[in-house]
Short mmCIF file of C-alpha atoms in Angstrom, two decimals:
data_model
loop_
_atom_site.label_atom_id
_atom_site.label_comp_id
_atom_site.label_asym_id
_atom_site.label_seq_id
_atom_site.Cartn_x
_atom_site.Cartn_y
_atom_site.Cartn_z
CA MET A 1 8.71 9.36 42.07
CA LYS A 2 7.50 11.34 39.98
CA THR A 3 4.91 10.29 37.45
CA HIS A 4 3.48 12.57 34.51
CA THR A 5 1.10 12.61 31.41
CA GLU A 6 1.01 14.09 28.61
CA TYR A 7 -1.47 13.29 25.27
CA LEU A 8 -0.60 15.23 21.77
CA TYR A 9 -3.78 15.65 19.25
CA PHE A 10 -2.92 16.00 15.67
CA ASN A 11 -5.07 16.21 12.81
CA THR A 12 -2.82 16.52 9.46
CA ARG A 13 -3.89 17.99 6.17
CA HIS A 14 -2.66 14.73 4.75
CA LYS A 15 -2.61 11.30 4.21
CA ARG A 16 0.88 10.89 5.26
CA GLU A 17 3.01 14.46 7.67
CA TYR A 18 5.91 13.51 9.63
CA ILE A 19 5.61 16.42 12.55
CA ARG A 20 8.64 17.70 14.64
CA ILE A 21 7.55 16.67 18.21
CA THR A 22 9.81 17.89 20.54
CA ASP A 23 10.18 20.60 21.53
CA LYS A 24 6.65 19.59 23.03
CA VAL A 25 8.20 16.59 24.62
CA GLU A 26 10.83 19.12 26.22
CA GLN A 27 7.19 20.72 27.96
CA ALA A 28 5.93 18.23 29.23
CA VAL A 29 9.56 16.95 30.30
CA ARG A 30 9.22 20.13 32.93
CA GLU A 31 5.45 19.98 33.74
CA SER A 32 6.31 17.40 35.62
CA GLY A 33 9.52 17.90 37.36
CA VAL A 34 11.62 14.98 36.81
CA ARG A 35 15.14 15.92 36.48
CA GLU A 36 16.38 11.71 36.02
CA GLY A 37 14.49 9.67 34.39
CA MET A 38 12.26 8.56 31.04
CA ALA A 39 9.07 9.59 28.92
CA LEU A 40 7.90 7.88 26.77
CA VAL A 41 6.29 9.61 23.68
CA SER A 42 4.48 6.19 21.75
CA ALA A 43 1.13 6.58 19.26
CA MET A 44 -2.15 5.60 20.28
CA HIS A 45 -2.90 4.06 16.65
CA ILE A 46 -1.51 1.74 14.09
CA THR A 47 -1.80 3.65 12.23
CA ALA A 48 1.04 6.22 12.62
CA GLY A 49 4.84 5.94 13.93
CA VAL A 50 7.37 7.96 16.39
CA TRP A 51 11.03 8.24 15.94
CA VAL A 52 14.15 9.89 16.65
CA ASN A 53 16.37 11.64 13.60
CA ASP A 54 16.96 14.62 11.90
CA ALA A 55 15.40 18.35 11.02
CA GLU A 56 15.76 17.85 7.73
CA ASP A 57 13.65 18.23 5.01
CA GLY A 58 15.10 16.50 1.91
CA LEU A 59 16.04 13.51 4.74
CA LEU A 60 11.89 13.25 5.33
CA ASP A 61 11.29 12.91 1.14
CA ASP A 62 13.27 10.63 1.29
CA ILE A 63 11.99 7.87 3.87
CA ASP A 64 8.68 9.18 2.98
CA HIS A 65 8.97 7.80 -0.53
CA TRP A 66 11.39 4.64 1.25
CA LEU A 67 8.16 3.53 2.93
CA GLU A 68 6.20 4.26 0.29
CA SER A 69 8.89 1.97 -2.20
CA LEU A 70 8.95 -1.08 0.66
CA THR A 71 5.11 -0.74 2.19
CA PRO A 72 2.54 0.89 -1.14
CA TYR A 73 -0.28 1.86 -1.19
CA GLY A 74 -3.24 -0.35 -1.77
CA SER A 75 -1.79 -3.89 -2.78
CA TYR A 76 1.47 -6.06 -0.57
CA PRO A 77 3.82 -6.44 -3.15
CA GLU A 78 5.09 -10.71 -2.96
CA ILE A 79 8.27 -11.11 -4.09
CA LYS A 80 10.01 -14.01 -6.62
CA TRP A 81 13.47 -14.56 -5.75
CA PRO A 82 15.60 -16.22 -8.18
CA LYS A 83 16.14 -19.19 -6.36
CA PRO A 84 19.00 -19.24 -4.11
CA GLY A 85 22.38 -19.49 -5.81
CA GLU A 86 21.40 -17.66 -9.06
CA GLU A 87 21.36 -13.98 -9.99
CA GLY A 88 18.47 -13.62 -12.67
CA PRO A 89 15.68 -10.63 -12.92
CA VAL A 90 13.00 -10.18 -9.46
CA ASN A 91 9.57 -10.52 -10.18
CA ALA A 92 6.44 -10.18 -7.39
CA VAL A 93 2.39 -10.17 -8.12
CA ARG A 94 0.91 -7.26 -5.79
CA HIS A 95 -2.14 -8.69 -3.82
CA GLU A 96 -4.08 -6.35 -1.74
CA TYR A 97 -4.27 -6.17 1.53
CA LYS A 98 -5.70 -9.01 3.30
CA HIS A 99 -7.24 -6.16 5.87
CA HIS A 100 -8.86 -3.99 3.70
CA ARG A 101 -11.88 -7.09 3.43
CA THR A 102 -12.82 -5.05 6.45
CA GLY A 103 -13.76 -1.55 4.63
CA GLU A 104 -10.25 0.12 5.51
CA ASP A 105 -7.96 1.25 2.35
CA ASN A 106 -4.93 1.44 5.31
CA GLY A 107 -2.72 -1.97 4.91
CA ASP A 108 0.28 0.09 3.65
CA SER A 109 0.48 2.62 6.75
CA HIS A 110 -0.01 -1.03 9.12
CA LEU A 111 3.30 -1.84 7.75
CA LYS A 112 4.30 2.23 7.57
CA SER A 113 3.98 2.12 11.84
CA ILE A 114 5.62 -1.62 12.03
CA LEU A 115 9.11 -0.77 10.22
CA VAL A 116 9.32 2.93 11.88
CA HIS A 117 8.05 1.95 15.06
CA HIS A 118 5.31 3.73 17.19
CA GLN A 119 7.32 4.80 20.55
CA VAL A 120 10.52 5.52 20.98
CA MET A 121 12.16 6.63 25.01
CA VAL A 122 13.95 10.06 25.17
CA PRO A 123 16.44 9.79 28.08
CA ILE A 124 15.93 12.94 31.13
CA THR A 125 19.29 14.06 33.46
CA ASP A 126 19.29 17.16 34.56
CA GLY A 127 16.26 17.76 33.58
CA ARG A 128 16.26 18.02 30.59
CA LEU A 129 16.12 15.66 26.99
CA ASP A 130 19.64 13.74 26.68
CA LEU A 131 19.68 13.97 22.83
CA GLY A 132 22.42 14.39 20.30
CA THR A 133 23.05 17.19 18.89
CA TRP A 134 20.61 15.71 15.46
CA GLN A 135 17.79 13.76 17.25
CA GLN A 136 14.62 15.54 16.47
CA ILE A 137 12.11 12.94 17.99
CA TYR A 138 8.90 12.71 14.75
CA TYR A 139 5.47 12.05 14.79
CA ALA A 140 4.74 9.93 11.70
CA GLU A 141 1.06 9.89 10.34
CA PHE A 142 0.56 6.76 7.63
CA ASP A 143 -2.85 7.63 8.12
CA GLY A 144 -3.77 11.14 8.71
CA GLN A 145 -6.80 14.16 8.09
CA ARG A 146 -8.77 12.11 10.79
CA ARG A 147 -7.93 12.77 14.99
CA LYS A 148 -4.96 10.72 16.44
CA ARG A 149 -3.26 11.08 19.47
CA VAL A 150 0.51 10.56 21.10
CA ILE A 151 0.25 9.42 25.12
CA ILE A 152 3.22 11.03 26.18
CA LYS A 153 4.06 9.72 30.44
CA VAL A 154 7.60 10.61 31.57
CA MET A 155 8.69 8.90 34.97
CA GLY A 156 11.96 9.58 37.24
CA GLU A 157 12.50 11.35 40.75
CA MET B 1 14.02 4.64 43.24
CA LYS B 2 17.13 5.18 41.59
CA THR B 3 18.99 6.42 37.79
CA HIS B 4 22.01 5.94 37.64
CA THR B 5 23.78 7.60 33.74
CA GLU B 6 26.69 6.79 31.79
CA TYR B 7 27.60 7.01 28.38
CA LEU B 8 30.07 5.28 26.21
CA TYR B 9 31.61 6.38 23.52
CA PHE B 10 32.98 4.66 19.98
CA ASN B 11 35.00 5.71 16.95
CA THR B 12 34.53 3.12 14.20
CA ARG B 13 37.01 2.39 11.93
CA HIS B 14 35.23 0.72 9.50
CA LYS B 15 31.42 3.20 8.07
CA ARG B 16 29.70 0.38 8.89
CA GLU B 17 30.37 -2.05 12.03
CA TYR B 18 28.38 -4.41 14.61
CA ILE B 19 30.10 -3.84 18.88
CA ARG B 20 28.29 -5.88 21.66
CA ILE B 21 28.40 -3.28 24.17
CA THR B 22 26.60 -6.61 27.00
CA ASP B 23 29.50 -6.32 29.51
CA LYS B 24 29.42 -2.25 29.07
CA VAL B 25 25.18 -2.45 29.67
CA GLU B 26 26.01 -5.52 32.27
CA GLN B 27 28.17 -3.43 33.84
CA ALA B 28 25.95 0.23 34.03
CA VAL B 29 23.81 -1.82 35.95
CA ARG B 30 26.14 -3.16 38.88
CA GLU B 31 27.41 0.79 39.02
CA SER B 32 24.07 1.94 40.26
CA GLY B 33 23.10 -0.28 42.20
CA VAL B 34 19.67 -1.29 41.12
CA ARG B 35 18.06 -4.62 41.35
CA GLU B 36 14.85 -4.46 39.51
CA GLY B 37 14.23 -1.95 37.34
CA MET B 38 15.40 -1.19 33.27
CA ALA B 39 17.93 0.17 31.58
CA LEU B 40 17.99 2.29 28.84
CA VAL B 41 21.05 2.26 25.98
CA SER B 42 20.07 4.37 22.66
CA ALA B 43 21.81 5.97 20.31
CA MET B 44 22.55 9.60 20.77
CA HIS B 45 23.13 9.86 16.89
CA ILE B 46 20.43 9.21 13.54
CA THR B 47 23.01 7.01 11.99
CA ALA B 48 23.67 4.54 14.34
CA GLY B 49 21.09 1.74 15.83
CA VAL B 50 20.97 -0.74 18.69
CA TRP B 51 20.00 -3.80 18.76
CA VAL B 52 19.27 -7.48 20.68
CA ASN B 53 20.11 -9.95 19.15
CA ASP B 54 23.15 -12.46 18.48
CA ALA B 55 27.12 -12.62 18.70
CA GLU B 56 27.08 -14.46 15.63
CA ASP B 57 29.87 -13.20 12.92
CA GLY B 58 27.69 -14.82 10.03
CA LEU B 59 24.96 -13.24 11.24
CA LEU B 60 26.31 -9.74 11.80
CA ASP B 61 27.20 -9.88 8.11
CA ASP B 62 23.78 -10.87 6.63
CA ILE B 63 22.44 -8.47 7.97
CA ASP B 64 24.64 -6.32 6.99
CA HIS B 65 24.42 -6.72 3.09
CA TRP B 66 20.54 -7.16 4.19
CA LEU B 67 20.10 -3.56 4.72
CA GLU B 68 22.61 -2.77 2.21
CA SER B 69 19.74 -4.17 -0.23
CA LEU B 70 16.92 -2.69 1.28
CA THR B 71 18.73 0.97 1.60
CA PRO B 72 21.37 1.39 -0.76
CA TYR B 73 24.28 3.44 -0.25
CA GLY B 74 23.62 6.68 -2.26
CA SER B 75 20.54 6.54 -3.81
CA TYR B 76 17.22 5.30 -2.50
CA PRO B 77 15.58 3.32 -4.80
CA GLU B 78 11.90 3.72 -6.29
CA ILE B 79 10.53 0.27 -7.26
CA LYS B 80 8.56 0.38 -9.79
CA TRP B 81 5.79 -2.25 -8.39
CA PRO B 82 3.58 -4.26 -11.34
CA LYS B 83 -0.04 -3.43 -11.31
CA PRO B 84 -2.08 -4.99 -8.49
CA GLY B 85 -3.19 -8.29 -9.14
CA GLU B 86 -0.99 -8.98 -12.22
CA GLU B 87 2.31 -10.83 -11.96
CA GLY B 88 5.14 -9.33 -13.49
CA PRO B 89 9.64 -7.55 -13.72
CA VAL B 90 10.28 -5.30 -10.83
CA ASN B 91 11.90 -2.09 -12.16
CA ALA B 92 12.90 0.42 -10.39
CA VAL B 93 14.56 4.02 -10.24
CA ARG B 94 17.25 4.23 -7.74
CA HIS B 95 17.55 8.70 -7.13
CA GLU B 96 20.18 10.67 -4.63
CA TYR B 97 18.82 11.33 -1.49
CA LYS B 98 17.87 14.90 -1.20
CA HIS B 99 20.05 14.91 2.09
CA HIS B 100 23.08 15.33 0.76
CA ARG B 101 21.74 17.84 -0.87
CA THR B 102 22.49 19.26 3.15
CA GLY B 103 26.47 18.29 1.36
CA GLU B 104 26.65 15.17 3.72
CA ASP B 105 26.70 11.15 2.08
CA ASN B 106 25.02 8.99 4.20
CA GLY B 107 21.31 8.81 3.62
CA ASP B 108 21.25 5.13 3.97
CA SER B 109 22.75 5.29 7.14
CA HIS B 110 19.61 7.32 8.06
CA LEU B 111 16.93 4.60 7.07
CA LYS B 112 19.10 1.99 8.48
CA SER B 113 18.84 3.93 11.94
CA ILE B 114 15.08 3.67 11.46
CA LEU B 115 14.59 0.65 10.59
CA VAL B 116 16.54 -0.77 12.79
CA HIS B 117 14.84 1.31 15.45
CA HIS B 118 17.76 3.41 17.85
CA GLN B 119 17.49 2.63 21.53
CA VAL B 120 16.32 -0.80 23.21
CA MET B 121 14.76 -2.03 27.05
CA VAL B 122 16.62 -4.09 28.60
CA PRO B 123 14.77 -5.84 31.70
CA ILE B 124 16.44 -5.96 35.38
CA THR B 125 16.18 -8.93 37.61
CA ASP B 126 17.67 -9.09 41.01
CA GLY B 127 20.18 -6.65 39.81
CA ARG B 128 21.69 -8.44 37.04
CA LEU B 129 20.14 -7.95 32.84
CA ASP B 130 17.31 -10.69 31.94
CA LEU B 131 17.96 -11.38 29.14
CA GLY B 132 17.34 -14.62 27.52
CA THR B 133 20.47 -17.39 27.04
CA TRP B 134 20.95 -16.10 23.49
CA GLN B 135 21.01 -12.43 23.87
CA GLN B 136 23.16 -9.62 22.97
CA ILE B 137 23.59 -5.86 23.20
CA TYR B 138 24.59 -4.50 20.01
CA TYR B 139 26.17 -1.13 18.97
CA ALA B 140 24.71 -0.85 14.95
CA GLU B 141 26.96 2.17 13.41
CA PHE B 142 25.90 3.11 10.05
CA ASP B 143 28.31 5.69 9.59
CA GLY B 144 31.46 6.27 11.25
CA GLN B 145 34.82 6.40 11.40
CA ARG B 146 33.98 9.51 13.93
CA ARG B 147 33.61 9.57 17.12
CA LYS B 148 30.10 8.67 18.85
CA ARG B 149 27.81 8.17 21.93
CA VAL B 150 25.53 6.18 22.89
CA ILE B 151 23.28 6.64 26.95
CA ILE B 152 23.09 3.78 28.83
CA LYS B 153 20.86 5.25 32.07
CA VAL B 154 19.52 2.77 34.92
CA MET B 155 16.25 3.22 36.84
CA GLY B 156 15.13 1.13 39.04
CA GLU B 157 15.58 0.00 42.84
CA MET C 1 8.44 2.46 43.66
CA LYS C 2 7.44 -0.86 42.70
CA THR C 3 8.48 -2.81 40.35
CA HIS C 4 6.15 -6.38 38.99
CA THR C 5 8.39 -9.16 36.57
CA GLU C 6 7.02 -11.94 34.61
CA TYR C 7 7.26 -14.15 31.94
CA LEU C 8 4.92 -15.79 29.69
CA TYR C 9 5.63 -19.39 28.05
CA PHE C 10 4.75 -20.82 24.32
CA ASN C 11 4.98 -23.20 21.88
CA THR C 12 3.72 -22.15 18.67
CA ARG C 13 2.55 -25.17 16.40
CA HIS C 14 3.31 -23.00 13.60
CA LYS C 15 7.23 -21.96 12.48
CA ARG C 16 5.53 -18.41 12.28
CA GLU C 17 2.90 -17.34 14.88
CA TYR C 18 1.27 -14.33 15.74
CA ILE C 19 -0.16 -14.42 19.27
CA ARG C 20 -2.64 -11.55 20.82
CA ILE C 21 -1.37 -10.92 24.46
CA THR C 22 -3.20 -7.74 26.04
CA ASP C 23 -5.02 -9.44 27.86
CA LYS C 24 -2.35 -11.09 29.60
CA VAL C 25 0.04 -7.92 30.50
CA GLU C 26 -3.03 -5.92 31.75
CA GLN C 27 -3.33 -8.93 33.94
CA ALA C 28 0.22 -8.29 35.22
CA VAL C 29 0.12 -4.70 36.23
CA ARG C 30 -3.73 -6.09 37.56
CA GLU C 31 -1.37 -7.91 40.06
CA SER C 32 1.52 -5.01 39.99
CA GLY C 33 0.07 -2.49 42.16
CA VAL C 34 1.19 -0.41 39.42
CA ARG C 35 -1.21 3.04 39.38
CA GLU C 36 0.91 4.94 37.29
CA GLY C 37 3.86 3.93 35.29
CA MET C 38 5.53 1.66 32.43
CA ALA C 39 5.47 -2.12 31.81
CA LEU C 40 8.25 -3.23 29.03
CA VAL C 41 6.45 -6.68 27.79
CA SER C 42 9.86 -7.92 25.33
CA ALA C 43 11.22 -11.44 24.01
CA MET C 44 14.01 -13.53 25.71
CA HIS C 45 14.52 -14.90 22.15
CA ILE C 46 16.21 -13.48 18.55
CA THR C 47 13.86 -15.38 16.84
CA ALA C 48 10.65 -13.39 18.04
CA GLY C 49 9.45 -9.77 18.18
CA VAL C 50 7.35 -8.09 19.67
CA TRP C 51 4.41 -5.11 18.13
CA VAL C 52 1.30 -3.22 18.82
CA ASN C 53 -1.22 -3.67 16.25
CA ASP C 54 -4.53 -4.71 14.66
CA ALA C 55 -5.58 -7.40 15.70
CA GLU C 56 -7.38 -8.18 12.80
CA ASP C 57 -6.30 -11.67 10.92
CA GLY C 58 -6.64 -10.33 6.79
CA LEU C 59 -4.39 -8.12 8.37
CA LEU C 60 -1.40 -10.51 10.13
CA ASP C 61 -1.83 -12.88 7.22
CA ASP C 62 -0.40 -9.52 5.32
CA ILE C 63 2.27 -8.40 8.13
CA ASP C 64 3.61 -11.69 7.81
CA HIS C 65 3.26 -12.51 3.08
CA TRP C 66 5.24 -9.11 3.44
CA LEU C 67 8.02 -10.30 5.92
CA GLU C 68 8.43 -13.55 4.51
CA SER C 69 8.68 -10.62 1.34
CA LEU C 70 11.51 -8.20 3.06
CA THR C 71 12.97 -12.04 4.92
CA PRO C 72 12.96 -15.07 3.01
CA TYR C 73 13.74 -17.81 4.34
CA GLY C 74 16.69 -19.44 3.83
CA SER C 75 18.63 -17.33 1.43
CA TYR C 76 18.24 -13.68 1.85
CA PRO C 77 18.47 -11.40 -1.22
CA GLU C 78 21.78 -9.67 -3.01
CA ILE C 79 19.92 -6.97 -4.75
CA LYS C 80 20.78 -5.70 -7.48
CA TRP C 81 20.37 -2.21 -8.75
CA PRO C 82 19.53 -0.33 -11.44
CA LYS C 83 23.12 2.75 -11.51
CA PRO C 84 21.94 6.09 -9.88
CA GLY C 85 19.60 8.57 -11.96
CA GLU C 86 18.34 4.71 -14.42
CA GLU C 87 14.98 3.31 -14.15
CA GLY C 88 15.84 -0.64 -15.48
CA PRO C 89 14.66 -4.04 -14.12
CA VAL C 90 15.71 -5.43 -10.24
CA ASN C 91 18.04 -8.48 -10.43
CA ALA C 92 18.79 -10.01 -8.21
CA VAL C 93 21.17 -13.13 -6.29
CA ARG C 94 19.55 -15.20 -3.62
CA HIS C 95 22.93 -16.29 -0.65
CA GLU C 96 22.70 -19.17 1.84
CA TYR C 97 22.66 -16.57 5.41
CA LYS C 98 25.90 -17.28 6.61
CA HIS C 99 24.89 -18.03 9.88
CA HIS C 100 23.88 -21.73 7.90
CA ARG C 101 26.72 -22.43 8.74
CA THR C 102 26.43 -23.37 12.97
CA GLY C 103 23.71 -25.56 11.03
CA GLU C 104 20.35 -23.33 12.16
CA ASP C 105 18.20 -22.46 9.54
CA ASN C 106 15.95 -19.44 11.14
CA GLY C 107 18.55 -16.73 9.28
CA ASP C 108 15.48 -15.12 7.65
CA SER C 109 14.22 -15.35 11.43
CA HIS C 110 16.85 -12.89 13.00
CA LEU C 111 16.15 -10.41 10.47
CA LYS C 112 12.62 -10.60 11.01
CA SER C 113 13.28 -10.58 14.51
CA ILE C 114 15.34 -7.05 14.28
CA LEU C 115 12.74 -5.05 11.50
CA VAL C 116 10.08 -5.33 13.83
CA HIS C 117 11.57 -5.03 17.00
CA HIS C 118 11.42 -7.68 20.92
CA GLN C 119 10.13 -5.36 22.38
CA VAL C 120 7.20 -2.01 23.14
CA MET C 121 6.64 -0.45 26.54
CA VAL C 122 3.06 -0.25 27.37
CA PRO C 123 2.31 2.68 28.99
CA ILE C 124 -0.23 2.77 32.41
CA THR C 125 -1.86 5.15 33.37
CA ASP C 126 -5.61 4.49 36.79
CA GLY C 127 -3.64 0.97 36.96
CA ARG C 128 -4.68 0.49 33.54
CA LEU C 129 -3.21 -0.03 29.79
CA ASP C 130 -2.61 3.46 28.15
CA LEU C 131 -2.86 1.94 25.15
CA GLY C 132 -5.37 2.91 22.13
CA THR C 133 -8.70 2.51 20.90
CA TRP C 134 -7.13 0.08 18.94
CA GLN C 135 -4.02 -1.54 20.11
CA GLN C 136 -3.44 -4.76 21.38
CA ILE C 137 -0.38 -5.73 22.51
CA TYR C 138 0.91 -9.32 19.81
CA TYR C 139 4.09 -11.65 20.35
CA ALA C 140 5.13 -12.31 17.25
CA GLU C 141 7.12 -15.83 16.91
CA PHE C 142 9.42 -16.32 13.53
CA ASP C 143 10.96 -19.94 15.23
CA GLY C 144 8.40 -22.10 16.56
CA GLN C 145 7.85 -25.60 17.60
CA ARG C 146 10.09 -25.16 20.44
CA ARG C 147 10.04 -23.52 23.46
CA LYS C 148 9.42 -19.90 23.97
CA ARG C 149 9.76 -17.01 27.05
CA VAL C 150 8.49 -13.23 26.89
CA ILE C 151 9.54 -10.97 30.15
CA ILE C 152 6.95 -8.54 31.35
CA LYS C 153 8.55 -6.40 33.89
CA VAL C 154 7.03 -3.37 35.42
CA MET C 155 7.05 -0.48 37.46
CA GLY C 156 5.32 2.32 38.79
CA GLU C 157 4.38 3.48 41.40
#
């Protein structure tokens, strides 16, 4: 059995940024010598995510806008839904994240991290990442402009 | 240490469909000979998901409607929340997914995939899937009517 | 190669509760003797989650309110978005979860479980959990006041 560990470092220019890291994971697998197994790719921060999806700029923009709608910066929405069974207008009141009482302003980044999940497992077959044609691994930064880390842990034989 | 790999193929009749695959994963584990370890069950496409939840038709219908509300087909919602601290009506404008400029019409399927996650790890104890009483493994198709794949990678001893 | 399995039991006082379990996972890793590998931490129920995020009470409250807004107790929201391209008010009708026809009242708990995911993989390096400074492992109970379980499966060498 073999294991191999690497850390990737990021310091993004923008608060939110989506960075393709498939090649770096592939390289870590190559260096591990593992032919059959799995690679864990996991953000080491609580305001970042890791996902597998398309490398297509339009989609990344869609994801970014959608996330910001569901988990807006600054204040989270308490939605006032109509009564059960009745169709009606949706109201909301936005509360500043209680988390901000700690002096932080990144409550939304934590929610985004939970929503997209902070890690993936990538299968390794025959020494290569066993991904579908369009699957690419992304690091999702939700509170950047500072040093962040991702761990790659390869395990197999 | 042992590893074992299998692929499941799907070609659903509907655009969205939820297929129970617990038995197929159990069978892959049996064939692997692994007594203690884990099985990764991971969609190989970016418009599909894998989850563990209840095998109950009513709930599957609830999940489907809820997902379609949060990630609607055709256009994503940019939600205009009231100002922080104020209760008020929620407005929105729906933008066609930028992803559709590539000729695709499945922007919503990508968001659904990210929302539910595309994979699970199933623990193996004593040669069996170590799942709770009500836990069932599901393949969630969000853009079907074409050939799709799931990888099962078993690892352990 | 080594494996090691433990089960954690919970019986929360409240319907929803968020319990830090990092120390228990760390202890399981210590008992496993694994120096390099991974620990799967996975809820064995379909109305619970496991996540890695901040141990900060304000944030836990934010997460709880945000989840309840997106997946409300009792009835799920079918959102009536404005027409594509038009900005307008958002309407909704709330339908009782079909799942409740089984006699349950926890449809929302299932959605919350899917939204936050029910498991994490924790990397192990040098015999310790290889987590970032602020990363803590949480068990998220969405339908408590009854006996629930989490499995910890450690694998490595």
